C-alpha cells in the first residue's frame, strides 16, 4: 500500500460504523473510524501506532471488505 494513498471507507465500512454488525475488535473499529477520505496511509499508520493498533489493521479491514480503499483504485486509475 502506497504511503501517500488517501483512503476512504467502503459502503460496507460505512454500514459497520452505523450498525456495529461485523467488527468484534474495538481496535479495528477505531482504525476504521480514523479512515476519513482525507488522511493518507502514512498518517493513518502513525495514528494506528498511537492507539496500539496492529501493524496490519488496514489490511485486516481490507480483507473484511469494510476497510479502506484507495480512491484512485476505485476510479480505475
Coordinates of N, CA and C in Angstrom, one line a residue:
X1 N 0.9 -1.2 0.0 CA 0.0 0.0 0.0 C 0.9 1.2 0.0
X2 N 0.7 2.1 -0.9 CA 1.5 3.3 -1.0 C 1.2 4.3 0.2
X3 N 2.3 4.8 0.7 CA 2.2 5.7 1.9 C 1.4 7.0 1.6
X4 N 1.4 7.4 0.3 CA 0.7 8.7 0.0 C -0.7 8.5 -0.4
X5 N -1.2 7.2 -0.5 CA -2.5 7.0 -0.9 C -3.5 7.5 0.2
X6 N -4.5 8.2 -0.3 CA -5.6 8.6 0.6 C -6.7 7.5 0.6
X7 N -7.1 7.1 1.8 CA -8.1 6.0 1.9 C -9.4 6.5 2.4
X8 N -10.5 5.8 2.0 CA -11.8 6.1 2.5 C -12.5 4.8 2.8
X9 N -13.6 4.9 3.5 CA -14.4 3.7 3.9 C -15.2 3.2 2.7
X10 N -15.3 1.9 2.6 CA -16.3 1.3 1.6 C -17.7 1.5 2.1
X11 N -18.6 1.2 1.3 CA -20.0 1.3 1.7 C -20.3 0.3 2.9
X12 N -19.7 -0.9 2.8 CA -19.8 -1.8 4.0 C -19.1 -1.2 5.2
X13 N -18.0 -0.5 5.0 CA -17.4 0.1 6.2 C -18.3 1.2 6.8
X14 N -18.9 2.0 6.0 CA -19.9 3.0 6.5 C -21.0 2.3 7.2
X15 N -21.5 1.2 6.7 CA -22.6 0.5 7.4 C -22.1 0.0 8.7
X16 N -20.9 -0.5 8.8 CA -20.3 -1.0 10.0 C -20.2 0.0 11.1
X17 N -19.9 1.2 10.7 CA -19.8 2.3 11.7 C -21.2 2.6 12.2
X18 N -22.2 2.6 11.3 CA -23.6 2.9 11.7 C -24.2 1.8 12.6
X19 N -23.9 0.5 12.2 CA -24.7 -0.6 12.8 C -23.9 -1.5 13.7
X20 N -22.5 -1.4 13.7 CA -21.7 -2.2 14.6 C -22.0 -3.7 14.4
X21 N -22.1 -4.2 13.2 CA -22.5 -5.6 13.0 C -21.4 -6.6 12.8
X22 N -20.3 -6.2 12.3 CA -19.2 -7.2 11.9 C -18.0 -7.2 12.8
X23 N -17.5 -6.0 13.1 CA -16.2 -6.0 13.8 C -16.4 -6.3 15.3
X24 N -15.7 -7.3 15.8 CA -15.7 -7.6 17.2 C -14.6 -6.9 17.9
X25 N -13.6 -6.5 17.2 CA -12.4 -5.8 17.7 C -12.6 -4.3 17.9
X26 N -12.5 -3.8 19.1 CA -12.6 -2.4 19.3 C -11.5 -1.6 18.6
X27 N -10.3 -2.2 18.6 CA -9.1 -1.6 18.0 C -9.4 -1.4 16.5
X28 N -9.8 -2.5 15.8 CA -10.1 -2.4 14.4 C -11.2 -1.4 14.1
X29 N -12.2 -1.3 14.9 CA -13.3 -0.3 14.8 C -12.7 1.1 14.9
X30 N -11.8 1.3 15.8 CA -11.2 2.6 16.0 C -10.3 3.0 14.8
X31 N -9.6 2.0 14.2 CA -8.9 2.2 13.0 C -9.8 2.6 11.8
X32 N -10.9 1.9 11.7 CA -11.9 2.2 10.7 C -12.5 3.7 10.9
X33 N -12.6 4.1 12.1 CA -13.1 5.4 12.4 C -12.1 6.5 11.9
X34 N -10.8 6.1 11.9 CA -9.7 7.0 11.5 C -9.7 7.3 10.0
X35 N -10.3 6.3 9.3 CA -10.3 6.4 7.8 C -11.4 7.4 7.4
X36 N -10.9 8.6 6.9 CA -11.9 9.7 6.6 C -11.9 10.2 5.2
X37 N -11.1 9.6 4.3 CA -11.0 10.1 3.0 C -10.1 11.4 2.8
X38 N -9.4 11.7 3.9 CA -8.5 12.9 3.9 C -7.1 12.4 4.3
X39 N -7.0 11.4 5.2 CA -5.7 11.0 5.7 C -5.1 10.0 4.7
X40 N -3.7 10.1 4.6 CA -3.0 9.2 3.8 C -2.6 8.0 4.6
X41 N -2.1 7.0 4.0 CA -1.6 5.7 4.7 C -0.6 6.1 5.7
X42 N 0.4 6.9 5.4 CA 1.4 7.2 6.3 C 0.8 7.8 7.6
X43 N -0.1 8.8 7.5 CA -0.7 9.4 8.7 C -1.5 8.4 9.4
X44 N -2.3 7.6 8.7 CA -3.1 6.5 9.4 C -2.2 5.6 10.2
X45 N -1.1 5.2 9.6 CA -0.2 4.3 10.3 C 0.4 4.9 11.6
X46 N 0.7 6.2 11.5 CA 1.2 6.9 12.7 C 0.1 6.9 13.8
X47 N -1.2 7.2 13.4 CA -2.3 7.2 14.3 C -2.5 5.8 14.9
X48 N -2.4 4.8 14.0 CA -2.6 3.5 14.5 C -1.6 3.1 15.5
X49 N -0.4 3.5 15.3 CA 0.7 3.2 16.3 C 0.3 3.9 17.7
X50 N -0.2 5.1 17.6 CA -0.5 5.9 18.8 C -1.6 5.2 19.6
X51 N -2.5 4.4 18.9 CA -3.6 3.7 19.6 C -3.3 2.2 19.8
X52 N -2.1 1.8 19.6 CA -1.6 0.5 19.7 C -2.4 -0.5 18.9
X53 N -2.7 -0.1 17.7 CA -3.4 -1.0 16.7 C -2.3 -1.9 16.1
X54 N -2.7 -3.1 15.7 CA -1.7 -4.0 15.0 C -1.3 -3.3 13.7
X55 N -0.1 -3.6 13.3 CA 0.5 -3.0 12.1 C -0.3 -3.4 10.8
X56 N -1.0 -4.5 10.8 CA -1.7 -5.0 9.7 C -3.2 -4.6 9.8
X57 N -3.6 -3.7 10.6 CA -5.0 -3.4 10.8 C -5.7 -2.9 9.5
X58 N -5.0 -2.1 8.7 CA -5.6 -1.7 7.4 C -5.9 -2.9 6.5
X59 N -4.9 -3.8 6.5 CA -5.0 -5.0 5.6 C -6.2 -5.9 6.2
X60 N -6.3 -6.0 7.5 CA -7.4 -6.8 8.1 C -8.7 -6.2 7.6
X61 N -8.9 -4.9 7.7 CA -10.1 -4.3 7.3 C -10.4 -4.5 5.8
X62 N -9.3 -4.4 5.0 CA -9.5 -4.7 3.5 C -10.0 -6.2 3.3
X63 N -9.4 -7.1 4.1 CA -9.8 -8.5 3.9 C -11.3 -8.7 4.3
X64 N -11.8 -7.9 5.2 CA -13.2 -8.0 5.6 C -14.1 -7.2 4.6
X65 N -13.5 -6.6 3.6 CA -14.2 -5.7 2.7 C -15.0 -4.6 3.3
X66 N -14.6 -4.2 4.5 CA -15.2 -3.0 5.1 C -14.2 -1.9 5.2
X67 N -13.0 -2.3 4.9 CA -11.9 -1.4 5.2 C -11.6 -0.3 4.1
X68 N -10.6 0.3 4.3 CA -10.3 1.5 3.4 C -9.9 1.0 2.0
X69 N -10.3 1.8 1.1 CA -9.8 1.6 -0.3 C -9.3 2.9 -0.8
X70 N -8.4 2.8 -1.8 CA -7.8 4.0 -2.4 C -8.7 4.6 -3.4
X71 N -9.0 5.8 -3.4 CA -9.9 6.5 -4.3 C -9.5 6.3 -5.7
X72 N -8.2 6.4 -6.0 CA -7.8 6.2 -7.4 C -8.0 4.8 -7.9
X73 N -7.9 3.8 -7.0 CA -8.1 2.5 -7.4 C -9.6 2.3 -7.7
X74 N -10.5 2.9 -6.9 CA -11.9 2.8 -7.2 C -12.3 3.4 -8.5
X75 N -11.6 4.5 -8.9 CA -11.8 5.1 -10.2 C -11.2 4.5 -11.4
X76 N -10.4 3.4 -11.1 CA -9.8 2.6 -12.1 C -8.5 3.3 -12.7
X77 N -7.8 4.1 -11.9 CA -6.6 4.8 -12.3 C -5.4 4.1 -11.7

